[in-house]
Coordinates of C-alpha atoms (C1' of nucleotides) in Angstrom, one line a residue:
Chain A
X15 CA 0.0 0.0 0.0
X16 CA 2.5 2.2 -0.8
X17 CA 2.2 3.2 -4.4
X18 CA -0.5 5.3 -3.4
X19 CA 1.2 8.2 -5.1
X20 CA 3.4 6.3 -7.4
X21 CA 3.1 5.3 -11.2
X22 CA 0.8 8.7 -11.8
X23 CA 1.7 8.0 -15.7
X24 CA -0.8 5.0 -15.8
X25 CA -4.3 5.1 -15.8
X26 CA -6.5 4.6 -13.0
X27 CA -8.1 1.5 -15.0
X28 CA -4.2 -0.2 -15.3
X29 CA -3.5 0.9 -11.6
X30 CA -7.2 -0.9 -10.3
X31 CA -6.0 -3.9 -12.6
X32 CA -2.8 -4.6 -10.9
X33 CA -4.0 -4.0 -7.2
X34 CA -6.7 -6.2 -7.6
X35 CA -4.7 -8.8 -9.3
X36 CA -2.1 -8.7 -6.8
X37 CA -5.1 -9.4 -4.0
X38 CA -5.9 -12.2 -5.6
X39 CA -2.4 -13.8 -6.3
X40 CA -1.3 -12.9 -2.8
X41 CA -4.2 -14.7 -1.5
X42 CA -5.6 -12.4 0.6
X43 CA -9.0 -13.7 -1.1
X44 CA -9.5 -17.0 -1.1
X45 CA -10.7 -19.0 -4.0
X46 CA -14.7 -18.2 -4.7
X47 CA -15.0 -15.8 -2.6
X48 CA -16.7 -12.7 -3.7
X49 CA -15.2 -9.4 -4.4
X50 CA -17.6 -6.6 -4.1
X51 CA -16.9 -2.8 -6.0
X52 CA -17.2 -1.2 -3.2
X53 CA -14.1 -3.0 -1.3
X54 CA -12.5 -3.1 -4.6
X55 CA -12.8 0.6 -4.8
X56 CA -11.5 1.0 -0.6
X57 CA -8.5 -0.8 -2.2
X58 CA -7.5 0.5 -5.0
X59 CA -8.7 4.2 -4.6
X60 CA -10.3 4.8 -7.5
X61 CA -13.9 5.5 -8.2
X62 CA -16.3 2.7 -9.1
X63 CA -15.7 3.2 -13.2
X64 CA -12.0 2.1 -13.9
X65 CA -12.5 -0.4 -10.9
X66 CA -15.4 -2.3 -13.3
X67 CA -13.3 -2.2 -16.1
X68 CA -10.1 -3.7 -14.1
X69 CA -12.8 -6.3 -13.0
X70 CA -14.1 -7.6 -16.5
X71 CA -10.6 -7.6 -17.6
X72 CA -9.5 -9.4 -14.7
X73 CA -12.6 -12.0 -15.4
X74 CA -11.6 -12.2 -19.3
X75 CA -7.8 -12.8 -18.1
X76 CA -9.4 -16.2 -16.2
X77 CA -8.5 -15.0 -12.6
X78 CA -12.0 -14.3 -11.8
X79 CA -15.2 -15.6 -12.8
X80 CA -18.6 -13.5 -13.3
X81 CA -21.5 -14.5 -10.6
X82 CA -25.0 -15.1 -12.6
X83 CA -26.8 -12.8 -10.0
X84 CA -24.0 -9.9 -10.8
X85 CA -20.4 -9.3 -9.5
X86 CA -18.0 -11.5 -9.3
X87 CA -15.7 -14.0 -7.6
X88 CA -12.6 -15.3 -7.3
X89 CA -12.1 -18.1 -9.2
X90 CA -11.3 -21.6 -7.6
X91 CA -9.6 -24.5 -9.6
X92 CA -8.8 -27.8 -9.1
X93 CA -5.7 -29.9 -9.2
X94 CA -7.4 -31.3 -12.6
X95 CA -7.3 -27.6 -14.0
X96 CA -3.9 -26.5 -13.1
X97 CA -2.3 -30.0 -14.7
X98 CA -4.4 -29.3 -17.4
X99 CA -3.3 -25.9 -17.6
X100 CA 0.3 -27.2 -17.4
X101 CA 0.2 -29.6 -20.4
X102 CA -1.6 -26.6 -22.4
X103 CA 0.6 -24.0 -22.2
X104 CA 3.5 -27.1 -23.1
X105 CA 1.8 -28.3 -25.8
X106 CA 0.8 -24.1 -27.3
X107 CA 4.8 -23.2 -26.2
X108 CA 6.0 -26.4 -28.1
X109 CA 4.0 -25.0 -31.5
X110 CA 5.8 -21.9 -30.5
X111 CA 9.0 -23.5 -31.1
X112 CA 8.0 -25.4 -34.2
X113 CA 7.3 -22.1 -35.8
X114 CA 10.4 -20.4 -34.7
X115 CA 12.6 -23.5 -36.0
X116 CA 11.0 -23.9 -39.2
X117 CA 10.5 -20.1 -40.0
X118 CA 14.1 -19.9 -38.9
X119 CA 16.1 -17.1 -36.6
X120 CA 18.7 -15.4 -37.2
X121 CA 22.2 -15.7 -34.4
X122 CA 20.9 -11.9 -33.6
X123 CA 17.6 -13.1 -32.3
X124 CA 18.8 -16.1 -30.4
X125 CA 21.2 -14.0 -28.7
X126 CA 19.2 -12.6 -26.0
X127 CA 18.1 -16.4 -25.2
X128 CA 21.5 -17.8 -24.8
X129 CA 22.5 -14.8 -22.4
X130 CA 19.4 -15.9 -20.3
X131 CA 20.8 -19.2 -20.5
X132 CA 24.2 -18.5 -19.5
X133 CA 22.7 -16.5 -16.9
X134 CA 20.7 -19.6 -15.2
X135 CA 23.3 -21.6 -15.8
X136 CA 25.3 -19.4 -12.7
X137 CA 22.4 -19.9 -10.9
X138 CA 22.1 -23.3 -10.8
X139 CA 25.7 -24.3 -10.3
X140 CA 25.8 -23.3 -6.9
X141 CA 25.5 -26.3 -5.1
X142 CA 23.3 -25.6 -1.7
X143 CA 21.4 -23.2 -3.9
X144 CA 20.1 -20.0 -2.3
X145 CA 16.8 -18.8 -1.4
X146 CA 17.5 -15.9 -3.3
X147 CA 18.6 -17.9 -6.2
X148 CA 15.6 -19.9 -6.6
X149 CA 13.9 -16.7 -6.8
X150 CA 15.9 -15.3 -9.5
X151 CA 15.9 -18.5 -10.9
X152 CA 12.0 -18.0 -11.5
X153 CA 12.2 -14.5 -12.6
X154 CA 15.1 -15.7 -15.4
X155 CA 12.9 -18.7 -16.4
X156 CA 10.0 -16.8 -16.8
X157 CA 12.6 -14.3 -19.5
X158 CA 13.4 -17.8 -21.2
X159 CA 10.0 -18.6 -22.1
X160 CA 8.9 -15.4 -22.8
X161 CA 11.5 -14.6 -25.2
X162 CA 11.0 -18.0 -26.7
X163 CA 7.3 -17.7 -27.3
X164 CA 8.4 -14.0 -28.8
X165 CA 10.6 -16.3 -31.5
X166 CA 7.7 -17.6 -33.3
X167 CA 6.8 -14.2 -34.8
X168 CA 3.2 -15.4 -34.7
X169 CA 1.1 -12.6 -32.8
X170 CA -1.9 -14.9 -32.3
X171 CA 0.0 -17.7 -30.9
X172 CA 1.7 -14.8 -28.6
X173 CA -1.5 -13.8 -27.7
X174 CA -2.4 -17.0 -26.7
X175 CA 0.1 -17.9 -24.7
X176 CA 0.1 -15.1 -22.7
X177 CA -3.5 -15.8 -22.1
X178 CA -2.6 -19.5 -20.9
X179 CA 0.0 -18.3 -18.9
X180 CA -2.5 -16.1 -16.8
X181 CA -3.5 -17.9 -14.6
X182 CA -1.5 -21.4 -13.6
X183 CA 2.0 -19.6 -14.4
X184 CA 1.1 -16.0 -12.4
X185 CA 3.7 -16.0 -9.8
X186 CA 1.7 -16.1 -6.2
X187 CA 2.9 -12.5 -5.1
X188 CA 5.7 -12.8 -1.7
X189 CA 6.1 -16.7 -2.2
X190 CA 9.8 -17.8 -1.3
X191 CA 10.4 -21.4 -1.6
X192 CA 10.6 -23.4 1.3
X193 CA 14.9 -23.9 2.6
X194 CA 13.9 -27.7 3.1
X195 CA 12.9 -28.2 -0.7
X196 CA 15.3 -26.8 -2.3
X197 CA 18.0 -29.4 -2.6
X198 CA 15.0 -31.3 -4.3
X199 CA 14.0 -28.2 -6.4
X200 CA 17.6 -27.9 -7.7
X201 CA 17.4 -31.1 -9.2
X202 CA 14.4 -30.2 -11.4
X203 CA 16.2 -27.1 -12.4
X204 CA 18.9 -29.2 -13.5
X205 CA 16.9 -31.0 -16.1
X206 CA 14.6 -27.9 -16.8
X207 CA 17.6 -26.4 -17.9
X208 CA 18.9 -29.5 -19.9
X209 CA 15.3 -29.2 -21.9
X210 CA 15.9 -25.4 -22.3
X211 CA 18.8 -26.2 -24.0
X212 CA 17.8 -28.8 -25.6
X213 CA 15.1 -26.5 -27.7
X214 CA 17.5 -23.8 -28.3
X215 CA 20.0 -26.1 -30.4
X216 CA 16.5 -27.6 -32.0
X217 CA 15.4 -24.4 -33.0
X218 CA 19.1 -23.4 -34.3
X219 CA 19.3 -26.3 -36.3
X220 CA 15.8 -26.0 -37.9
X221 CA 14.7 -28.9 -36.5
X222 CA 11.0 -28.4 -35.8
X223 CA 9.4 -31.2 -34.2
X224 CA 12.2 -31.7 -32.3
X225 CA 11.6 -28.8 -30.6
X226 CA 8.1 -28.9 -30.5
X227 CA 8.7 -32.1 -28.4
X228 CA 11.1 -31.4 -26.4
X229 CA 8.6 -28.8 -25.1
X230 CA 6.5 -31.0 -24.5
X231 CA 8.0 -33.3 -22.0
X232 CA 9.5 -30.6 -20.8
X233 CA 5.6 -29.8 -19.6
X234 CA 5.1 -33.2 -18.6
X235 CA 8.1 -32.9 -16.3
X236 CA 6.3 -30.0 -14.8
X237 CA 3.3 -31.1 -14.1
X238 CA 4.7 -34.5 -12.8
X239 CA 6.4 -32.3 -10.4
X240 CA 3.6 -30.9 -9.3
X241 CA 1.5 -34.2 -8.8
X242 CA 4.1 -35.1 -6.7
X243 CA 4.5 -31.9 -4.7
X244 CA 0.5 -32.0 -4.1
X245 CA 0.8 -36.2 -2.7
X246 CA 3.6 -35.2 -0.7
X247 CA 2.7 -32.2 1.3
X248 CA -1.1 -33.9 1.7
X249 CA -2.5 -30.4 2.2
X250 CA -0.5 -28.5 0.0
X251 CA -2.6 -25.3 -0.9
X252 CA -2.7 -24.8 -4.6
X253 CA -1.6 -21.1 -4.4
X254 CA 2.2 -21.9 -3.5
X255 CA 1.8 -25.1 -5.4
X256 CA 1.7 -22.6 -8.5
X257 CA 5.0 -20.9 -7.4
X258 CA 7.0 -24.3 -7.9
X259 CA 5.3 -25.0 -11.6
X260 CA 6.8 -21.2 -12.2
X261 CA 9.8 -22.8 -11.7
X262 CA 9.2 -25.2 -14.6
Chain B
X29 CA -32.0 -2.0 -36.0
X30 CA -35.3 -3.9 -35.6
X31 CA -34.4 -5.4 -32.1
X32 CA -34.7 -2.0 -30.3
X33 CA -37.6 -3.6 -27.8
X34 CA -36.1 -7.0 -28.3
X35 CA -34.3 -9.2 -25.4
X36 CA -35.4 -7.2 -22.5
X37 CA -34.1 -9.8 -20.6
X38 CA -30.5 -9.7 -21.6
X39 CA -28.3 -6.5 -19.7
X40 CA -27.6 -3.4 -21.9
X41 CA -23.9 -4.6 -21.6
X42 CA -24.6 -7.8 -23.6
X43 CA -26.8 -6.7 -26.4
X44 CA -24.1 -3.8 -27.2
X45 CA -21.6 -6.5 -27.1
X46 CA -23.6 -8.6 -29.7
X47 CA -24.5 -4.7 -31.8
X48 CA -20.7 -4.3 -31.9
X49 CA -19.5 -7.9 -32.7
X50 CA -22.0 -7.8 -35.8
X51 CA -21.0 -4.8 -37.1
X52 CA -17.6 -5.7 -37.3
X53 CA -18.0 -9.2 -38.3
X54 CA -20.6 -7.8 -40.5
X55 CA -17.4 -5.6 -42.3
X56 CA -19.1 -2.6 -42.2
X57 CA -16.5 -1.6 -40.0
X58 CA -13.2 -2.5 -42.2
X59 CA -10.1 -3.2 -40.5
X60 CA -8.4 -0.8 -38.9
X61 CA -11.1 1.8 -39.0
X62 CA -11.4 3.8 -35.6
X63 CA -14.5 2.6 -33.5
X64 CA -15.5 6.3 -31.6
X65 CA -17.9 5.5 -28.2
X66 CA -20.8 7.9 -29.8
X67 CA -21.2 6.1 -33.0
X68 CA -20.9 3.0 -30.8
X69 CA -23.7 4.5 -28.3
X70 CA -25.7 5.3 -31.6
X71 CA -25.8 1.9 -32.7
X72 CA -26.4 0.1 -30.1
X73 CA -29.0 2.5 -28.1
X74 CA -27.2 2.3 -24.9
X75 CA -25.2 4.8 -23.1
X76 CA -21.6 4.7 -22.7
X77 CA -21.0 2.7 -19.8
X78 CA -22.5 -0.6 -20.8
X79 CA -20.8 0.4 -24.3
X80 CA -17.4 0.9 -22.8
X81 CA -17.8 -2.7 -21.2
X82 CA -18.5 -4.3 -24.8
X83 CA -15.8 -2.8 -26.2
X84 CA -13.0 -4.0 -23.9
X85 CA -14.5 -7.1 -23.9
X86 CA -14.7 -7.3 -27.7
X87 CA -10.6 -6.3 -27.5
X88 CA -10.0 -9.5 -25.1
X89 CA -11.9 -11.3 -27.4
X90 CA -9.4 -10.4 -30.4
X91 CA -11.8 -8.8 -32.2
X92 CA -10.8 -5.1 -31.5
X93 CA -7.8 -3.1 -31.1
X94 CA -6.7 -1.2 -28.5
X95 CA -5.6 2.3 -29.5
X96 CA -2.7 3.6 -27.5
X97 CA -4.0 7.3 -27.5
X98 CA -7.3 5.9 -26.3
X99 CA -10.0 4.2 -27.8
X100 CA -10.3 1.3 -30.3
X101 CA -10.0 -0.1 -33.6
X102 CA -11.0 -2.9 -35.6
X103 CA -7.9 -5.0 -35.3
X104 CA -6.5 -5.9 -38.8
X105 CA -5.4 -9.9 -39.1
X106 CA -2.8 -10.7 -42.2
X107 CA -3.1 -13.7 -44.3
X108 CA 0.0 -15.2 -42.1
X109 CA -2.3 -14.5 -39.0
X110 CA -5.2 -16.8 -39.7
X111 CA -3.2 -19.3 -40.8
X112 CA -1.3 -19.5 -37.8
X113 CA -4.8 -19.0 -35.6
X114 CA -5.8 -22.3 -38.0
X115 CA -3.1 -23.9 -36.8
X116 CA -3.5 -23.2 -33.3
X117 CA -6.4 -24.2 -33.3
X118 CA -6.1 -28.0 -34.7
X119 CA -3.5 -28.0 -32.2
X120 CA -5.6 -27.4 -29.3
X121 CA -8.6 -29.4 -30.7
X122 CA -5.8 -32.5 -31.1
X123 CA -5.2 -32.0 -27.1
X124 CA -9.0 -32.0 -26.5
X125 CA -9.3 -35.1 -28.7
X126 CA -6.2 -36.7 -26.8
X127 CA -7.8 -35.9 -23.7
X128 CA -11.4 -37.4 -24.2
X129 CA -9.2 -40.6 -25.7
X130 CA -6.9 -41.4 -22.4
X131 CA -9.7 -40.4 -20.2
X132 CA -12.4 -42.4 -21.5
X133 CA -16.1 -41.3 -22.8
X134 CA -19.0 -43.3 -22.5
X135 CA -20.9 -44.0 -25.2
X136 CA -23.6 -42.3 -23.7
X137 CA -21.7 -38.9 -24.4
X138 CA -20.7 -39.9 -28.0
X139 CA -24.4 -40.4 -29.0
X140 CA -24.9 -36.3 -30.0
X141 CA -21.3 -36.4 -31.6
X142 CA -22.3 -39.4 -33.8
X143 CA -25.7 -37.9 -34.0
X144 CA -24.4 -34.9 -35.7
X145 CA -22.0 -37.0 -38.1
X146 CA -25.2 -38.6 -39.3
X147 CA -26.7 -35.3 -40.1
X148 CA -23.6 -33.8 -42.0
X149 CA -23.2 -37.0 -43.8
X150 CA -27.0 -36.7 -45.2
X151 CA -26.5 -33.4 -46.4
X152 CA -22.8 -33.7 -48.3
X153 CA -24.3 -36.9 -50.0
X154 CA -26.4 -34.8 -52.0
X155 CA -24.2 -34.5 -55.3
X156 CA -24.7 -31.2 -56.3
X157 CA -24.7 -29.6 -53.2
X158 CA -27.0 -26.4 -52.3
X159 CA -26.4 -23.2 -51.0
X160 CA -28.6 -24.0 -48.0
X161 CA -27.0 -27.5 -47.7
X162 CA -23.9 -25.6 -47.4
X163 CA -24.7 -22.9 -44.8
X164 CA -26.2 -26.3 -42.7
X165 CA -23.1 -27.6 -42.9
X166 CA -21.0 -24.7 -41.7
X167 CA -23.2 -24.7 -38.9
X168 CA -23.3 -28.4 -38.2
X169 CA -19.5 -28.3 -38.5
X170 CA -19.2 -25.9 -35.5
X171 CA -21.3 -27.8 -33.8
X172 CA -19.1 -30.9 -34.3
X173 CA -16.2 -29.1 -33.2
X174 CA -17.8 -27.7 -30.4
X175 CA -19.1 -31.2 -29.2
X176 CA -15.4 -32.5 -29.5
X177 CA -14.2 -29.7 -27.5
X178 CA -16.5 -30.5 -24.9
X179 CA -15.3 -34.6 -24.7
X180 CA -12.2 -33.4 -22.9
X181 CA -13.8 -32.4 -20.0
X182 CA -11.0 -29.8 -19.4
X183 CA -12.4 -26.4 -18.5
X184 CA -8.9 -24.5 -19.0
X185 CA -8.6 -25.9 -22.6
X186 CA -12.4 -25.7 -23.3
X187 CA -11.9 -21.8 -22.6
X188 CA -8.9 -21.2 -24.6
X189 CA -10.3 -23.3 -27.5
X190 CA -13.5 -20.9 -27.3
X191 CA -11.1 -17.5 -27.0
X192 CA -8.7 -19.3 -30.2
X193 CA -11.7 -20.0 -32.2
X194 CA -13.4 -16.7 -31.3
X195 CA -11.7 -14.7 -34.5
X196 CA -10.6 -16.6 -37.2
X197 CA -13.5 -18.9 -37.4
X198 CA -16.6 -16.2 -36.5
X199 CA -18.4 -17.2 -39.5
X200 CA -18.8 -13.7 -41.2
X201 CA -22.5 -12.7 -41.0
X202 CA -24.5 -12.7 -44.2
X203 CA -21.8 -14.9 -46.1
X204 CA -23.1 -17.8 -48.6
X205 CA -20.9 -19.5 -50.5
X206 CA -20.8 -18.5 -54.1
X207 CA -22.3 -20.9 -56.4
X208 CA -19.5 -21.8 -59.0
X209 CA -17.2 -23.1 -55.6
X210 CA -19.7 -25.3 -54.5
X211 CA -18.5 -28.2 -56.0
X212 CA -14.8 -28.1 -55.2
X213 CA -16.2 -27.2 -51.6
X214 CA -18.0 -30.4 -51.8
X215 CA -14.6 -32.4 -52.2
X216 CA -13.2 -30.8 -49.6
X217 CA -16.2 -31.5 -47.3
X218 CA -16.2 -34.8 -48.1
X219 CA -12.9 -35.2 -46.8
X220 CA -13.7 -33.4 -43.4
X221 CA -15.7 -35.3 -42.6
X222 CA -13.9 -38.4 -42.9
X223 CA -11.3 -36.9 -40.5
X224 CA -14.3 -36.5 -38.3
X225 CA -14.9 -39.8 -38.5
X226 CA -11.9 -41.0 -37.7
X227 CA -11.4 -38.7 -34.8
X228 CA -14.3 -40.1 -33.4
X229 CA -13.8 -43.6 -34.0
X230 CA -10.0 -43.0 -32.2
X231 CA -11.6 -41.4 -29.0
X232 CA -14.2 -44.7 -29.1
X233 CA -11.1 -46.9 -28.8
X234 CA -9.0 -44.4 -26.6
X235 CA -6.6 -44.4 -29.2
X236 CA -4.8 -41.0 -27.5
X237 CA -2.5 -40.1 -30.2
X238 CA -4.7 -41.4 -33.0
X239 CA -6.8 -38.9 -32.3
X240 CA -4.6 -36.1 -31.5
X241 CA -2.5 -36.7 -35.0
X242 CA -6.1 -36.6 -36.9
X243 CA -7.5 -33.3 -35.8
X244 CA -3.7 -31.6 -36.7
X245 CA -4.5 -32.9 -40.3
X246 CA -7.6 -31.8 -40.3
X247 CA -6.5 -28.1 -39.2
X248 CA -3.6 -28.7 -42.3
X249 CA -6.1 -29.5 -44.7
X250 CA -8.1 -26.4 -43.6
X251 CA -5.0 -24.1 -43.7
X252 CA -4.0 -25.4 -47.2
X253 CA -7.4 -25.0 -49.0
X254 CA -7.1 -21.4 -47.1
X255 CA -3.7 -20.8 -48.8
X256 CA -5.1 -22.3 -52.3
X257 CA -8.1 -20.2 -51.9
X258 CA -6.4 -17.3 -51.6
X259 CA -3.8 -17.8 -54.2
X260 CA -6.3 -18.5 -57.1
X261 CA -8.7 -15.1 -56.5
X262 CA -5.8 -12.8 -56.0
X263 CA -7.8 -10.3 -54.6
X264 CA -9.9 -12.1 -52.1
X265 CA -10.8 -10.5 -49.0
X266 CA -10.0 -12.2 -45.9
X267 CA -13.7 -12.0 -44.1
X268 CA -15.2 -13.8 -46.7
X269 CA -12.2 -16.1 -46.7
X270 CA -12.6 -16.8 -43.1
X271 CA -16.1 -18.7 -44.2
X272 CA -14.2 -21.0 -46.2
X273 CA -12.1 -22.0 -43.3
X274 CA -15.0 -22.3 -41.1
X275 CA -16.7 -25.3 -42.9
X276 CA -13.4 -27.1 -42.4
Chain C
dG29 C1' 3.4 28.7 -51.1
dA30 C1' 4.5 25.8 -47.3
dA31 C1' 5.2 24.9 -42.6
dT32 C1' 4.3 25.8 -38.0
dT33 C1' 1.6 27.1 -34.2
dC34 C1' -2.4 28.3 -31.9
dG35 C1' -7.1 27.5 -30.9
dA36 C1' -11.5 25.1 -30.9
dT37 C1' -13.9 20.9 -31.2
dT38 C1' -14.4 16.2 -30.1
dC39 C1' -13.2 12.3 -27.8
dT40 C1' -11.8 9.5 -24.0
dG41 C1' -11.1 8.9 -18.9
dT42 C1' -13.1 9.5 -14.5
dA43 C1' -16.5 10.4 -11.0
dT44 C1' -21.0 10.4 -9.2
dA45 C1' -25.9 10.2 -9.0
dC46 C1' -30.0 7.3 -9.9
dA47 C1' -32.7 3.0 -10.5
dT48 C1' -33.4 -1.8 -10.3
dT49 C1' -32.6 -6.1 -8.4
dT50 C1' -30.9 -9.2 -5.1
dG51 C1' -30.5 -11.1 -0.5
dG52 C1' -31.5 -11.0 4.3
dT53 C1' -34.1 -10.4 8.3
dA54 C1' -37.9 -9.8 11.0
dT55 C1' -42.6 -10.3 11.8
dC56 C1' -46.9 -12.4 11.2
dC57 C1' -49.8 -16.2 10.3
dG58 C1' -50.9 -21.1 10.2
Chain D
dC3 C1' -42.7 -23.7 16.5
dG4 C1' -42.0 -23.6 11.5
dG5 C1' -42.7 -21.4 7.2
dA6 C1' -44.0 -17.7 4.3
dT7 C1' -44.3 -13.0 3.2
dA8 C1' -43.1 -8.3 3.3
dC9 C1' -40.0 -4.8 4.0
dC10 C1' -35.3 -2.9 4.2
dA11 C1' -30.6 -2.5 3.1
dA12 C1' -26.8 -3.1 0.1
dA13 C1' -24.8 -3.9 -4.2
dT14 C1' -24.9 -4.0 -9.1
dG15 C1' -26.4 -2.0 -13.7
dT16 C1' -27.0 2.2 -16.0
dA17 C1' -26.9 7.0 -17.2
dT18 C1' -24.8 11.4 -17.3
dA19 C1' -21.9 15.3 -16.0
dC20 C1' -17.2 17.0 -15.8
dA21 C1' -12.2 17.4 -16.8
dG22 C1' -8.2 16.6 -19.4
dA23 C1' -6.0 15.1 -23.6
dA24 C1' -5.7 14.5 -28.5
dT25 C1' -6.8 15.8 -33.1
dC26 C1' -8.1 18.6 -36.8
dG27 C1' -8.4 23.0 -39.0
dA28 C1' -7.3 27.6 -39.9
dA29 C1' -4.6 31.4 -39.7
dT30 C1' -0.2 33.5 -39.5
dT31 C1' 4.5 33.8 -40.4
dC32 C1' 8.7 32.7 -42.7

DNA sequence: GAATTCGATTCTGTATACATTTGGTATCCG
DNA sequence: CGGATACCAAATGTATACAGAATCGAATTC
């Protein structure tokens, strides 16, 4: 609450957006409950205008979900959805990297990749891997995926991806992974980064369906992570569960 | 303009959003042409507020532009565009089909899909097919696809399917399907629905892959006949074109 | 004659007032 | 004592008024 006065250059609708969004990520409201204007307004300190428009955008972007009677909710999702989610955004990121290997990229554009690569790569070579690591870690692998979507040069697919990324991807706001799992976490980066590489030299050597597949299982390494993670920890709430898919 | 008193039941906010969708899908907005709130308020009867609401909702569903100065704009889609939105979306329906395969249908759910096979197959056997039979088709067609979607039982993919499908296959309104065409339109119908069948019969006997591989080459054949299409009237405009596509 | 600047008009962004509908509670009747 | 009905409060849906920004045109100057 303390970019009250900060960011004046956006709009009031962007600024509603992004408060709201970060209430629901952060988990301060829980999964179908209901989030009237009136509190949204208290919140975001804007009038009742820009605060509807952040709310129908916020619906359309998946995180909440319209009530019939009027307003709208939070919206809840089950272990079924977020696996599914998982496997989605693999199988939409793998046609991502069919396109870019068989439409080709120049060295220039593959550039930026490698360097987030590189950069990883000194992440994950520390051994007892840092809190702060894993964290960057995240951040870094979000860049990787990003910039390889951005390779296809297909706005629509773009589009779509960012859309499918929305939700089981979005970061839960103030997460830090848990010191105890990271030993276990570093492993998965290990082979997370083996993939990422993987798809670069696919993609360099125009060989498309290699690279499509190899985004693939690197999805269904994800989400088998996850399954895991949730039978472990019995109880494990889905919210931080989505923090260690980021990871992915 | 003759449903001024019509659908009092539906919100102000809804019927401008259906106003608005027609107009443009109607092209008598042409792409890239600036969509001003008055002439939006004109059109639909409403004031501004419930207008405003349509219209970002119309840009989240792809259909509009948002203009960086303010305001929107009939987004303009190149020919690379919707061939890349036809490929996205035969690779999302092959997940869907994949899904309802590895996770089983009854046969009780396979009766409207099999049901609506019937019903396409008794109007592509007539030989010289009609411009009604045709327009029943496109319509059956969607209704096919929209039936196969629903098999997965996956409400994430169900929802990006609907957003993926939401531009390049809104049927433009008032299209028909120009006489001399029909009969190469009746090969390529022919073989669309053999891909249906097989899609179907794969999901029957869980055949996972099968059925994931099928609806690809269905979305190739559809992107191909696009490209041919295209190619032979030089100067085709892409709304019509977008009708071909949708009977794929 | 062309370009630049100043001004007016129009549009978007925002706020607020009004109306209709929904949900809850209390009271009354069976 | 239980249920139904009526009334009240609160929240959403809608309309409109106001302020600031952008765009277009015209006039002036170089």
């Amino acid at each position: 609450m303390a970019e009250r006065e900060a960011d004046r250059s956006v709009s009031h609708t962007v600024r509603a957006q992004l408060a709201l969004r970060d209430l629901v990520l952060s988990g301060r409201l829980r999964p179908g409950e209901r989030i009237s204007e009136l509190q949204a307004v208290e919140i975001t300190a804007v009038s009742r205008t820009p605060v509807r428009m952040a709310l129908v955008r916020l619906e359309e972007e998946g995180l909440l979900e319209a009530i019939p009677s009027g307003g709208f909710m939070v919206k809840a999702f089950s272990e079924r959805d977020i696996l599914d989610s998982i496997e989605l955004r693999g199988t939409l990121e793998g046609l991502a990297a069919r396109f870019a290997a068989e439409r080709g990229v120049s060295s220039r554009d593959l550039e930026p990749l490698k360097e987030c690569l590189n950069e990883i790569d000194g992440l994950v070579r520390q051994d007892p891997i840092s809190v702060e690591a894993f964290s960057s870690y995240v951040a870094l692998n979000a860049r990787f995926h990003a910039l390889l979507t951005e390779l296809s040069r297909s706005p629509p697919l773009i589009r779509q991806i960012d859309r499918a990324s929305a939700l089981p991807f979005a970061s839960p706001s103030g997460f830090v992974m848990a010191q105890s799992a990271l030993p276990e976490a570093r492993q998965i980066l290990l082979i997370a980064q083996d993939h990422h590489r993987v798809v670069v030299d696919a993609i360099e050597n125009r060989e498309g369906a290699r690279a499509e597949a190899i985004m693939r299982e690197h999805a269904r390494l994800a989400a088998r992570n996850l399954r895991l993670a949730l039978r472990n920890r019995t109880h494990l709430d889905l919210l931080p569960a989505l923090a260690l898919v980021t990871a992915g």
